[in-house]
Coordinates of C-alpha atoms in Angstrom, one line a residue:
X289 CA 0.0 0.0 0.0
X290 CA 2.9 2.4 0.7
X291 CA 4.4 1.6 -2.3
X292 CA 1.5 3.0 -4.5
X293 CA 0.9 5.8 -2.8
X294 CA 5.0 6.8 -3.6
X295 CA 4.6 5.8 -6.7
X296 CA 1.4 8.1 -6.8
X297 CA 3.0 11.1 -5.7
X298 CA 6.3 10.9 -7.9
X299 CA 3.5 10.9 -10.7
X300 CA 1.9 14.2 -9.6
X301 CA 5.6 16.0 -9.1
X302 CA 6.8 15.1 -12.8
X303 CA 3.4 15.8 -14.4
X304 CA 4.2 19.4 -15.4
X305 CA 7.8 18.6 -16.5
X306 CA 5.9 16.0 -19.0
X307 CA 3.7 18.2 -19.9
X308 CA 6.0 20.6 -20.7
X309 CA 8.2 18.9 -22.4
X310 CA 5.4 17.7 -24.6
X311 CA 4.0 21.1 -25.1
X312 CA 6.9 22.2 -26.7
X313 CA 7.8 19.8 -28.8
X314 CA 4.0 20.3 -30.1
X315 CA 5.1 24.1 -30.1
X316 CA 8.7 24.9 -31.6
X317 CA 8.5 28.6 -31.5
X318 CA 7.7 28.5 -27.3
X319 CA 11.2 26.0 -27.3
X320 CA 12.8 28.7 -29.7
X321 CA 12.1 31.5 -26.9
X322 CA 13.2 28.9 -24.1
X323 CA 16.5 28.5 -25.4
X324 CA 16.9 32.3 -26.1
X325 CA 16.2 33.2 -22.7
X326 CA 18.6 30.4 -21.6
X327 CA 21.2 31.9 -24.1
X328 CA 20.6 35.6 -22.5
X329 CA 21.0 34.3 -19.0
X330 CA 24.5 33.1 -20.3
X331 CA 25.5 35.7 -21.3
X332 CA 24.8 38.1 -18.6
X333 CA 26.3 35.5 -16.5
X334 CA 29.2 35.5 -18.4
X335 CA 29.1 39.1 -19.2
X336 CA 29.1 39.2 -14.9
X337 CA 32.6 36.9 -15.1
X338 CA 34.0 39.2 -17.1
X339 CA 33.3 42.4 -16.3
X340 CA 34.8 41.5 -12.5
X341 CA 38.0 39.7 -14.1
X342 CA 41.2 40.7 -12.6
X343 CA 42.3 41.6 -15.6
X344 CA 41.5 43.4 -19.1
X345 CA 39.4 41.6 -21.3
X346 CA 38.8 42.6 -24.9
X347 CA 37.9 42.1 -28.7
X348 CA 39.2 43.6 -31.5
X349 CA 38.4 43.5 -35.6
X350 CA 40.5 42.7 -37.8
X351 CA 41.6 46.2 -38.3
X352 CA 42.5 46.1 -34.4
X353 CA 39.5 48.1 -33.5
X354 CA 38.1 47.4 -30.1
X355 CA 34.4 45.6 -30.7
X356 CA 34.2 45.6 -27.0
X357 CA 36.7 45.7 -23.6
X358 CA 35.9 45.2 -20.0
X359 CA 35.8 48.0 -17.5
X360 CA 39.6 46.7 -15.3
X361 CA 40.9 48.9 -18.5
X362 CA 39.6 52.0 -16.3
X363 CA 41.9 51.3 -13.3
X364 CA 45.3 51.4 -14.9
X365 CA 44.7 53.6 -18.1
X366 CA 42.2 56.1 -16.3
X367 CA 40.3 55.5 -19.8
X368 CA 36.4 54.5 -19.5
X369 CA 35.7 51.2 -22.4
X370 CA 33.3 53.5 -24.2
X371 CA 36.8 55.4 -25.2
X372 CA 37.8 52.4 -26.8
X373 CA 35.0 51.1 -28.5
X374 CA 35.9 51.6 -32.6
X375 CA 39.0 52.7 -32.0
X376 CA 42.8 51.2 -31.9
X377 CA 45.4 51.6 -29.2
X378 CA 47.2 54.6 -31.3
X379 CA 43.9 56.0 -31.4
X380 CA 43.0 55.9 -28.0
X381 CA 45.8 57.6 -26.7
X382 CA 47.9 55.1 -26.2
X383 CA 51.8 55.4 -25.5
X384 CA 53.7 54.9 -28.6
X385 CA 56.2 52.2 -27.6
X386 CA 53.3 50.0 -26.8
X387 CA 50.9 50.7 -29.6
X388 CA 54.0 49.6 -31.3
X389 CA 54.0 46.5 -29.9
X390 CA 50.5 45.5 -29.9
X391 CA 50.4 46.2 -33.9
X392 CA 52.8 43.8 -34.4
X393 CA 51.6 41.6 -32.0
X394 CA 48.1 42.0 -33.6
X395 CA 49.3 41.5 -37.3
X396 CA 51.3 37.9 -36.2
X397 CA 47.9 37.0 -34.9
X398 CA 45.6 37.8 -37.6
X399 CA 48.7 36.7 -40.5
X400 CA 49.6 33.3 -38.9
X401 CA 46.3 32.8 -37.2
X402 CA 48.1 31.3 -33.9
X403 CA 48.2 32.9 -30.7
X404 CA 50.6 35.6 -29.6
X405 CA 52.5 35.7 -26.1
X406 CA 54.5 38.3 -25.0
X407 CA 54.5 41.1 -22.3
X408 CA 54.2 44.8 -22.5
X409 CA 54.5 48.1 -20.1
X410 CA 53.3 51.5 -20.2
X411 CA 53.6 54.5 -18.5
X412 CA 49.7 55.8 -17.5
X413 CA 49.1 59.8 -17.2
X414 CA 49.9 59.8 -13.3
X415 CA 53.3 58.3 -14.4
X416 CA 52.4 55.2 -12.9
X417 CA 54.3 52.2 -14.6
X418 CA 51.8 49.1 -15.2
X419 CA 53.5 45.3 -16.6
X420 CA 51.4 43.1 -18.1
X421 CA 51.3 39.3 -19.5
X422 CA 49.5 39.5 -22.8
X423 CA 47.5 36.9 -25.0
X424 CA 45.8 37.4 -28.3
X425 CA 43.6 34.8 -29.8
X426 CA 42.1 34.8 -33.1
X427 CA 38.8 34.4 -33.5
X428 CA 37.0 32.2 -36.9
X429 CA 33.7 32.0 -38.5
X430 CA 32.0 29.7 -39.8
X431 CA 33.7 29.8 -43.0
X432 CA 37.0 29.5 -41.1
X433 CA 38.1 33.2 -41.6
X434 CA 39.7 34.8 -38.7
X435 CA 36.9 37.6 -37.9
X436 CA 38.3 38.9 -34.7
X437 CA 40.2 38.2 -31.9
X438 CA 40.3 38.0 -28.1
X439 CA 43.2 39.5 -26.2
X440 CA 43.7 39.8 -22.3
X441 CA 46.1 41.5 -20.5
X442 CA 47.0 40.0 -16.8
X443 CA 48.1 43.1 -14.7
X444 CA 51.8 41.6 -13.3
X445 CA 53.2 44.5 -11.7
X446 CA 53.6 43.5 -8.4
X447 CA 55.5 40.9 -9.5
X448 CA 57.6 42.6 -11.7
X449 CA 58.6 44.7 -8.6
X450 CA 59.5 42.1 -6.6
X451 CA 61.2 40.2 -9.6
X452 CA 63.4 43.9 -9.6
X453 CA 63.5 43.6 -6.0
X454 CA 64.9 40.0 -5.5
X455 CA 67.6 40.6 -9.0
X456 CA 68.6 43.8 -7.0
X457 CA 69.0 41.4 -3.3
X458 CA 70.8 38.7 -5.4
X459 CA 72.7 41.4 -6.9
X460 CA 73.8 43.1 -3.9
X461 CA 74.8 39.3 -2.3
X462 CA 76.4 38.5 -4.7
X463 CA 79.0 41.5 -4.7
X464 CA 79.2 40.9 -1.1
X465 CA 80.1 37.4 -1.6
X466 CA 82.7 38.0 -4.4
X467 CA 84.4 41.1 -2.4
X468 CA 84.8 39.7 0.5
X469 CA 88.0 38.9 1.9
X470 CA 86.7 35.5 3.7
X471 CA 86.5 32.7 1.2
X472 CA 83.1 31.0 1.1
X473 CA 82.1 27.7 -0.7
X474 CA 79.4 25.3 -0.7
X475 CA 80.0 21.1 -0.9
X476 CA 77.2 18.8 -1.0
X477 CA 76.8 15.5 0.1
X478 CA 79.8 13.6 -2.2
X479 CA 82.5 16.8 -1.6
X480 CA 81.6 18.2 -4.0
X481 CA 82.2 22.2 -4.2
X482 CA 79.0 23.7 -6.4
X483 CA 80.0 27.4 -5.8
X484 CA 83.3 29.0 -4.5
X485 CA 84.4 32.7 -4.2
X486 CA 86.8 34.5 -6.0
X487 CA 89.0 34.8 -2.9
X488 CA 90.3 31.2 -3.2
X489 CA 92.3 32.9 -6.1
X490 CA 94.3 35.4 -4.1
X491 CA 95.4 32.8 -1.9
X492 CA 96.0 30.0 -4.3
X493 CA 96.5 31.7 -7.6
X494 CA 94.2 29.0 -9.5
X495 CA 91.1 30.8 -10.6
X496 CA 87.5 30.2 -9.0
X497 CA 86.1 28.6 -11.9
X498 CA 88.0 25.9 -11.7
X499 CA 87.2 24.6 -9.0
X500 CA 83.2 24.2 -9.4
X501 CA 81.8 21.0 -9.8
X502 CA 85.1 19.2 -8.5
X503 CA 85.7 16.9 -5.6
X504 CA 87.4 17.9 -2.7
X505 CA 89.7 14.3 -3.5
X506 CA 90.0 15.9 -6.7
X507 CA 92.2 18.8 -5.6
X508 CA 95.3 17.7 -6.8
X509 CA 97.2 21.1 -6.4
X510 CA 95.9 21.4 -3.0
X511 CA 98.3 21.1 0.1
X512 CA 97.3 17.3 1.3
X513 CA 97.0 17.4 5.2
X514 CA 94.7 20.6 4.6
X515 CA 92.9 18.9 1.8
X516 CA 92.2 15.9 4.4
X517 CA 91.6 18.4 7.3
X518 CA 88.8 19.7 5.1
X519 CA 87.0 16.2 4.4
X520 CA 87.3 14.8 8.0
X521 CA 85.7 18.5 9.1
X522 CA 82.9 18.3 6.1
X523 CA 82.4 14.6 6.6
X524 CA 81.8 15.5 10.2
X525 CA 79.0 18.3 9.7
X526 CA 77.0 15.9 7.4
X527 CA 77.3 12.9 9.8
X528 CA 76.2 15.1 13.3
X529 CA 74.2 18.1 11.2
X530 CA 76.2 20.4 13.7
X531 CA 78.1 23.2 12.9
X532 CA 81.9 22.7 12.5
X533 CA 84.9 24.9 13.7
X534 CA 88.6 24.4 13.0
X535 CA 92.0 25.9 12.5
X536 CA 94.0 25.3 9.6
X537 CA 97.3 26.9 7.7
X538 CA 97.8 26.8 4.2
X539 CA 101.2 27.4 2.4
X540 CA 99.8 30.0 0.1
X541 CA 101.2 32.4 -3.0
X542 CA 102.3 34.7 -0.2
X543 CA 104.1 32.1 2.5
X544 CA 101.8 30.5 5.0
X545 CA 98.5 31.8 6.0
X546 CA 96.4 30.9 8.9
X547 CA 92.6 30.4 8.9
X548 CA 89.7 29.9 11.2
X549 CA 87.1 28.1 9.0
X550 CA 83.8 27.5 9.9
X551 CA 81.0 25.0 8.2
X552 CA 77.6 25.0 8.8
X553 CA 74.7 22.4 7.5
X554 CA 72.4 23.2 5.0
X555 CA 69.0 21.2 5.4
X556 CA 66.4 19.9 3.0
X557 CA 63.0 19.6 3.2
X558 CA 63.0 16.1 4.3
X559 CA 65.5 17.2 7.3
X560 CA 69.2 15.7 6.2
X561 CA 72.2 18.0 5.5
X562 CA 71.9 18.3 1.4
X563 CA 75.1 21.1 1.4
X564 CA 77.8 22.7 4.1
X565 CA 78.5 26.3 3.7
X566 CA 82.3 27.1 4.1
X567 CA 83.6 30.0 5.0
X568 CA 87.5 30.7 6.0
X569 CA 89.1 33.7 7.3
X570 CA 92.2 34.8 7.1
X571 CA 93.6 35.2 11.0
X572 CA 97.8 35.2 9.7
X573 CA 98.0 39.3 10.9
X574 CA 96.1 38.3 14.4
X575 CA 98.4 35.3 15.2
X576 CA 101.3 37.1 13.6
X577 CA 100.5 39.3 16.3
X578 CA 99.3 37.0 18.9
X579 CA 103.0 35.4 18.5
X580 CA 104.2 38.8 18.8
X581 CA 103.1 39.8 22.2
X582 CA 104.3 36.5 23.2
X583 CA 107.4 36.6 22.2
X584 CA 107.9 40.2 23.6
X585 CA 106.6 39.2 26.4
X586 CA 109.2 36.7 27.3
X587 CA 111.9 39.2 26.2
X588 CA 111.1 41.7 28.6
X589 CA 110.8 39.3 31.2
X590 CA 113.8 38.1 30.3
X591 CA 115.0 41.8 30.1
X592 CA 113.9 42.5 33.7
X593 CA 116.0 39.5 35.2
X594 CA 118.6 40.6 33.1
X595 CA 118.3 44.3 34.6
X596 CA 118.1 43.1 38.5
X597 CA 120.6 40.0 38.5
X598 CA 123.4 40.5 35.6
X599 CA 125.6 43.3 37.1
X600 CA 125.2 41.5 40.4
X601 CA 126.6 38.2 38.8
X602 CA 128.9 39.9 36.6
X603 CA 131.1 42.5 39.8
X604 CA 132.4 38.8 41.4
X605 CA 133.1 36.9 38.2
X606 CA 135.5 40.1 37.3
X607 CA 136.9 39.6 40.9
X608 CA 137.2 36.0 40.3
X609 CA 139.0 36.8 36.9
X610 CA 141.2 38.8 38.1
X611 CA 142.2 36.6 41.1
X612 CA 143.1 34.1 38.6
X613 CA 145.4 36.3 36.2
X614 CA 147.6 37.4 39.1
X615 CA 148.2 33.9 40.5
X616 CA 149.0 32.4 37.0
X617 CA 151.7 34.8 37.0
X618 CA 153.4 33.2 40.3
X619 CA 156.5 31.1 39.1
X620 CA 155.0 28.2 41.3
X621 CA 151.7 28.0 39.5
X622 CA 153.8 28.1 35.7
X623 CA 152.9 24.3 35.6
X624 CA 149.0 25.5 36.0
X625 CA 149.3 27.7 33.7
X626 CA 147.0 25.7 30.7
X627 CA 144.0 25.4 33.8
X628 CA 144.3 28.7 34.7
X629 CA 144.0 29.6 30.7
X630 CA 141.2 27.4 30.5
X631 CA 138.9 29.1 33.8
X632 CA 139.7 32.6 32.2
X633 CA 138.5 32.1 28.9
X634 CA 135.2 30.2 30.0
X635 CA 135.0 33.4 32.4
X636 CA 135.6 35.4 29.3
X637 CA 132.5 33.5 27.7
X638 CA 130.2 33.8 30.8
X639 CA 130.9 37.4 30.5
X640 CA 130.3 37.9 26.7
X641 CA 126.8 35.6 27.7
X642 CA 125.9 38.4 30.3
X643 CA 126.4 41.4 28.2
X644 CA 123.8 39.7 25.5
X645 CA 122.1 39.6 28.8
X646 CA 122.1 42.8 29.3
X647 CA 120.8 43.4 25.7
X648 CA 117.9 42.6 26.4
X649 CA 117.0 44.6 29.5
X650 CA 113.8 46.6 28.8
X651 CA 114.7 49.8 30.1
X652 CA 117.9 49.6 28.1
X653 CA 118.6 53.4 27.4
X654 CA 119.2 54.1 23.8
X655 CA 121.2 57.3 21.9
X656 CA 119.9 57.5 19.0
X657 CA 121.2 60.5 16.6
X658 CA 120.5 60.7 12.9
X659 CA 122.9 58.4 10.7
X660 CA 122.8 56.7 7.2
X661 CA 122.3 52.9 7.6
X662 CA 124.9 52.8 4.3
X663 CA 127.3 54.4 6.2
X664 CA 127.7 51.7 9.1
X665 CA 127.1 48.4 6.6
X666 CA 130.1 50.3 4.8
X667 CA 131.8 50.3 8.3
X668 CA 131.3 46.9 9.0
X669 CA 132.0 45.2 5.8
X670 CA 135.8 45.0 6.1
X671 CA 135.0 43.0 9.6
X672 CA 132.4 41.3 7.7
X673 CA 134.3 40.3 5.0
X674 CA 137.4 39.1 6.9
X675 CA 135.2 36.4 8.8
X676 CA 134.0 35.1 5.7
X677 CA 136.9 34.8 3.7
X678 CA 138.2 32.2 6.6
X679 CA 135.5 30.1 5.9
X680 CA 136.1 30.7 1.7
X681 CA 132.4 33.0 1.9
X682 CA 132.2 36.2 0.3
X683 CA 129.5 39.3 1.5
X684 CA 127.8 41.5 -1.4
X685 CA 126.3 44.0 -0.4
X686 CA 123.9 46.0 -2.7
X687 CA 123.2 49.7 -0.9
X688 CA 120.2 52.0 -2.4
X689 CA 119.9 55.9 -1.7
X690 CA 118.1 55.6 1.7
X691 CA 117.1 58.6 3.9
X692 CA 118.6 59.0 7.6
X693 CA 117.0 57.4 10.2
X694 CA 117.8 57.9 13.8
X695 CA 119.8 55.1 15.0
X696 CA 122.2 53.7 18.3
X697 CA 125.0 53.4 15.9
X698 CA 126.4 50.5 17.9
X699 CA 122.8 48.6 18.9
X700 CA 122.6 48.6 15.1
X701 CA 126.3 47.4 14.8
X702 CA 125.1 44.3 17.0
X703 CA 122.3 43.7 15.4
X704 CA 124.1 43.4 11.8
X705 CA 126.7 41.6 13.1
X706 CA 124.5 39.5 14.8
X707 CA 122.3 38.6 11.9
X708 CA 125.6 37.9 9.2
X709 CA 127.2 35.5 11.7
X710 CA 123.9 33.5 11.6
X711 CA 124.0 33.9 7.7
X712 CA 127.6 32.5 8.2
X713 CA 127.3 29.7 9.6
X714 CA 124.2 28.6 7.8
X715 CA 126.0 28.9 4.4
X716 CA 128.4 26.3 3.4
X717 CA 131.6 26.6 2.0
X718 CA 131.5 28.9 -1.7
X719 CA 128.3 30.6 -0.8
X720 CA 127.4 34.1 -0.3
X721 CA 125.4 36.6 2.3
X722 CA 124.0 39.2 0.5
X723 CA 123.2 42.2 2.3
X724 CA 120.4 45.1 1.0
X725 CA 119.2 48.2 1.6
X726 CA 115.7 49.8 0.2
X727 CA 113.0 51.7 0.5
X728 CA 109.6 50.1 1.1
X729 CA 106.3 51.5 1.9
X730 CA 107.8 54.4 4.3
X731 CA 109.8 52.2 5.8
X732 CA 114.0 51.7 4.8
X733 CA 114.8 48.1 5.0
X734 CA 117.7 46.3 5.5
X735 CA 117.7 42.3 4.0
X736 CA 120.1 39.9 5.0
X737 CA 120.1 36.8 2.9
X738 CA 122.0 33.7 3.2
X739 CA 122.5 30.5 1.5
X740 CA 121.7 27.5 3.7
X741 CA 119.1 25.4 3.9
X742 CA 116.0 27.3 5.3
X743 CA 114.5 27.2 9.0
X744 CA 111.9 24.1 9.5
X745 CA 108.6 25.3 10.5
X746 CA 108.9 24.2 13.8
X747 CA 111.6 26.0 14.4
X748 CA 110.6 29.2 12.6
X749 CA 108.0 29.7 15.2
X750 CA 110.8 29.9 17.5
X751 CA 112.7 32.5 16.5
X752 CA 113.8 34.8 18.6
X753 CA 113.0 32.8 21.6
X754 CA 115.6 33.9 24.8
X755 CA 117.7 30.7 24.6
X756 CA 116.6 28.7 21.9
X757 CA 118.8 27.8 19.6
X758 CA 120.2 25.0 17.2
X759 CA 123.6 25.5 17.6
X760 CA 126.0 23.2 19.6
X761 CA 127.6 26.1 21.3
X762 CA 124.7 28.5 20.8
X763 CA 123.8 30.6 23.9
X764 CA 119.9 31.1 22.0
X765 CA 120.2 35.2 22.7
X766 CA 121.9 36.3 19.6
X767 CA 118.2 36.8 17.7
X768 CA 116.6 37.4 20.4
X769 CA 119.0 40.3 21.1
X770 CA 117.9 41.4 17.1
X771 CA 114.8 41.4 18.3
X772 CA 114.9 43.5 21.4
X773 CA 116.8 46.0 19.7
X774 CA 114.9 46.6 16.8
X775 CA 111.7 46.5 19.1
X776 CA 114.0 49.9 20.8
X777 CA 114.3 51.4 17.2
X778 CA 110.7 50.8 16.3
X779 CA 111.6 48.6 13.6
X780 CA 110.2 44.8 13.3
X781 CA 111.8 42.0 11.6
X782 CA 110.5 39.4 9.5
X783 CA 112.5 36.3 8.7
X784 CA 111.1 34.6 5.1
X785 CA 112.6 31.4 4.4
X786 CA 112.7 28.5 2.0
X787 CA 115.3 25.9 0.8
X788 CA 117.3 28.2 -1.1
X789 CA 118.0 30.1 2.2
X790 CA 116.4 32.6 4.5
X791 CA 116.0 36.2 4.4
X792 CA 116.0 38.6 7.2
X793 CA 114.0 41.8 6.6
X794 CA 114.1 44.4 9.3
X795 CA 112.0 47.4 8.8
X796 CA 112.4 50.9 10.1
X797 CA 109.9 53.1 10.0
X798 CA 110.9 56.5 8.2
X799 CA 109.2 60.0 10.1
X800 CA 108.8 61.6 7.1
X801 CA 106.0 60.2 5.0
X802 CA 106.9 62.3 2.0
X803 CA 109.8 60.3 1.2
X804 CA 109.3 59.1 -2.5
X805 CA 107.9 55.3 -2.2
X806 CA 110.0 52.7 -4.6
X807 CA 111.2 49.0 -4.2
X808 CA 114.3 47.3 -5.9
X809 CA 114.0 44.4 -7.8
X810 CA 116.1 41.9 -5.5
X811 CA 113.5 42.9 -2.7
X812 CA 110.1 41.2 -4.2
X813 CA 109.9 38.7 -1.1
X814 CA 107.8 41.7 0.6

């Protein structure tokens, strides 16, 4: 019984549709006005769509006369559509540059019959600059003519200002990246280096180009306990995904440098370490300086013992001295004589040990007066020269015009002296000291260059350490006597060596900064 009376009832509701339906297929014309009416409600719907696009819409004949554009064109041209209709671009007012463009663009469309793509700009009457992403599509009847075609224009602006804005950003990084003095890489996951700065050049000499899209095991011209450094340290940041830090040195263009890298992880999406970022910076100036003060430090300690204790030690060792000359002259001690020899001249030795002592007191007055450093080289050399030629060495010395410099003529006698007797006895038998004089970036300096077999590294580090030394009789204060006296001239000294021999610069600073700047050509180890 339910049944029916559903059955009844979905009978009743579809009864006028039927009849409808019916009805007009007894009655074309009513169907004719249905689908009209369907037909205008579609196109005021669509007419709706597109008159609130967010961007122009419009049709043009094929003389590129606007048949009909939607009202958006009012917001960026200040133009109403009704001041386009029948008209072109040219004729509507538009800027030149982009009517231009549009006539061509129009004439590929209508000639080839495909669609065009392309963007366009223009400058409005408030000076406002507008970007646009533009389409034209031709439009065919039924006879497959092209009749007209549809063009829109999608208003990109804003992205074209922050396009500008992220070029100018990458820009502006990227000069930062390549002037920097740090040098900054990036290595993914198989040690690979994808980018590198152009500061790897300075040091190394091989250009940053070459190095992209190489291994870190492919580094043949690399120093190999850095190269290995490096992997164990990248290795590291992609195993942990922390931050790395480490110090390295690197035998550079320019000697050895120093460098306090650091590598950070770079992380994906998925959370592992796709890339490290490198970066290295050059410390050599800081721990130049850091080994400096060290060094100075121990002198003038040194110094102040040397102040407080040496005349102290060195009043009874004369007494003791002279104790022993007058009793080797007593007829009974004749037989002595070779013991007595032997006690004076290792008191002679302890006393030549304390006046290097001395050297090196801080408070070490100095008289400094204005003299040529020529003049005392010149001095010198025939003292020089003599202790070479018993060894069969020769000194050549090459002099420049040098201003005065104010100068303890005899501190500076020490301190030449000092430094060619190291040159002697480093050269072997045949070789040659060459001493220089220059001017160098308002500074005179005097090089001393021997022959020998360079300093180790080790030991280079050590240099003018208060009594270190590698000779067998050494007393380790001769350089560190250099030292203390040029630090009393205001001069510094830097020792440059390899395994043709070792150089010696020491630089005094000249007062008067007018002095013309040049450099000889022996002296390019600055």
């Amino acid at each position: 019984m339910g049944t029916n009376v559903t059955a009844k009832e979905n009978f009743i509701t579809e009864m006028p549709d039927l009849y409808t339906e019916v009805n007009s297929r007894e009655n074309p014309q009513l169907l004719h006005l249905q689908y009209q009416r369907i037909i205008r409600q579609n196109q005021e719907e669509c007419k709706t769509i597109i008159e609130n696009l967010p961007l122009i819409v419009a049709r043009v004949n094929t003389k590129s006369q606007h048949i009909y554009i939607n009202p958006v064109i009012f917001q960026d041209t200040g133009l109403s559509p009704q001041e386009f209709i029948g008209k072109t671009f040219r004729e509507a007012g538009m800027p030149h540059n982009f009517c231009i463009l549009w006539e061509a663009s129009f004439s590929y469309a209508f000639t080839t019959g495909r669609e065009a793509l392309f963007e366009s700009d223009f400058i409005n009457q408030q000076g406002e600059h507008y970007y646009y992403q533009c389409r034209i599509i031709p439009e065919y009847n039924q006879e497959g003519t092209i009749k007209s075609a549809l063009y829109t224009l999608m208003n990109i602006t804003d992205h074209k200002k922050l396009e500008a804005k992220l070029y100018r950003q990458h820009q502006e990084f990227q000069a930062l990246i390549e002037n920097t003095p740090d040098i900054i890489s990036r290595i993914d996951k198989s040690m690979r280096i994808t980018f590198i700065n152009s500061s790897i050049t300075q040091l190394t000499g091989i250009p940053a180009k070459e190095y992209i899209n190489k291994t870190l095991h492919e580094l043949i011209n690399c120093d190999p306990n850095t190269l290995n450094l490096w992997i164990i340290n990248v290795q590291q940041v992609f195993v942990t995904k922390k931050s790395n830090v480490f110090e390295y040195e690197y035998p550079g263009l320019n000697g050895i440098r120093y460098f306090h890298a650091r590598i950070v992880p770079e992380f994906g999406i998925d959370g592992s370490v796709e890339r490290a970022l490198c970066t290295s910076r050059d410390i050599t100036t800081y721990t130049n300086l850091t080994t400096e003060m060290a060094r100075l430090d121990r002198l003038n300690l040194v110094g102040e013992m040397a102040a407080s204790i040496g005349h102290e030690v060195r009043n009874p060792m004369t007494t003791v001295r002279g104790f022993l000359q007058m009793m080797s002259l007593k007829k009974e001690n004749k037989k002595n004589n070779v013991f007595f020899n032997i006690m004076i001249d290792e008191l002679d030795r302890a006393n030549s040990i304390i006046s290097e002592f001395l050297s090196l007191a801080k408070d070490k007055s100095v008289h400094l007066k204005e003299t040529n450093l020529n003049s005392i080289i010149t001095a010198l050399m025939p003292l020089m020269q003599a202790n070479a030629i018993v060894d069969n060495k020769t000194i050549h010395h090459d002099l420049a015009i040098i201003p005065n410099l104010q100068l303890d003529e005899k501190e500076i006698r020490q301190l030449i002296l000092n430094l060619v007797n190291n040159g002697l006895d480093a050269t072997e038998s045949g070789g040659t000291i060459s001493i220089q004089t220059f001017t160098y970036d308002n500074t005179v300096a005097l090089a001393i260059q021997d022959e020998g077999h360079g300093i180790p590294k080790d030991i280079m580090k050590k240099i003018g350490t208060p009594f270190f030394t590698t000779k067998e009789k050494g007393t380790g204060l001769g350089l560190a006597v250099c030292y203390s006296i040029a630090n009393r001239h205001n001069a510094t000294i830097q020792p440059i060596t390899g395994p043709h021999g070792t150089t010696f610069y020491i630089l005094f600073p000249i007062k008067n900064k007018d002095v013309v700047k040049y450099l000889t050509p022996n002296a390019n180890h600055l």
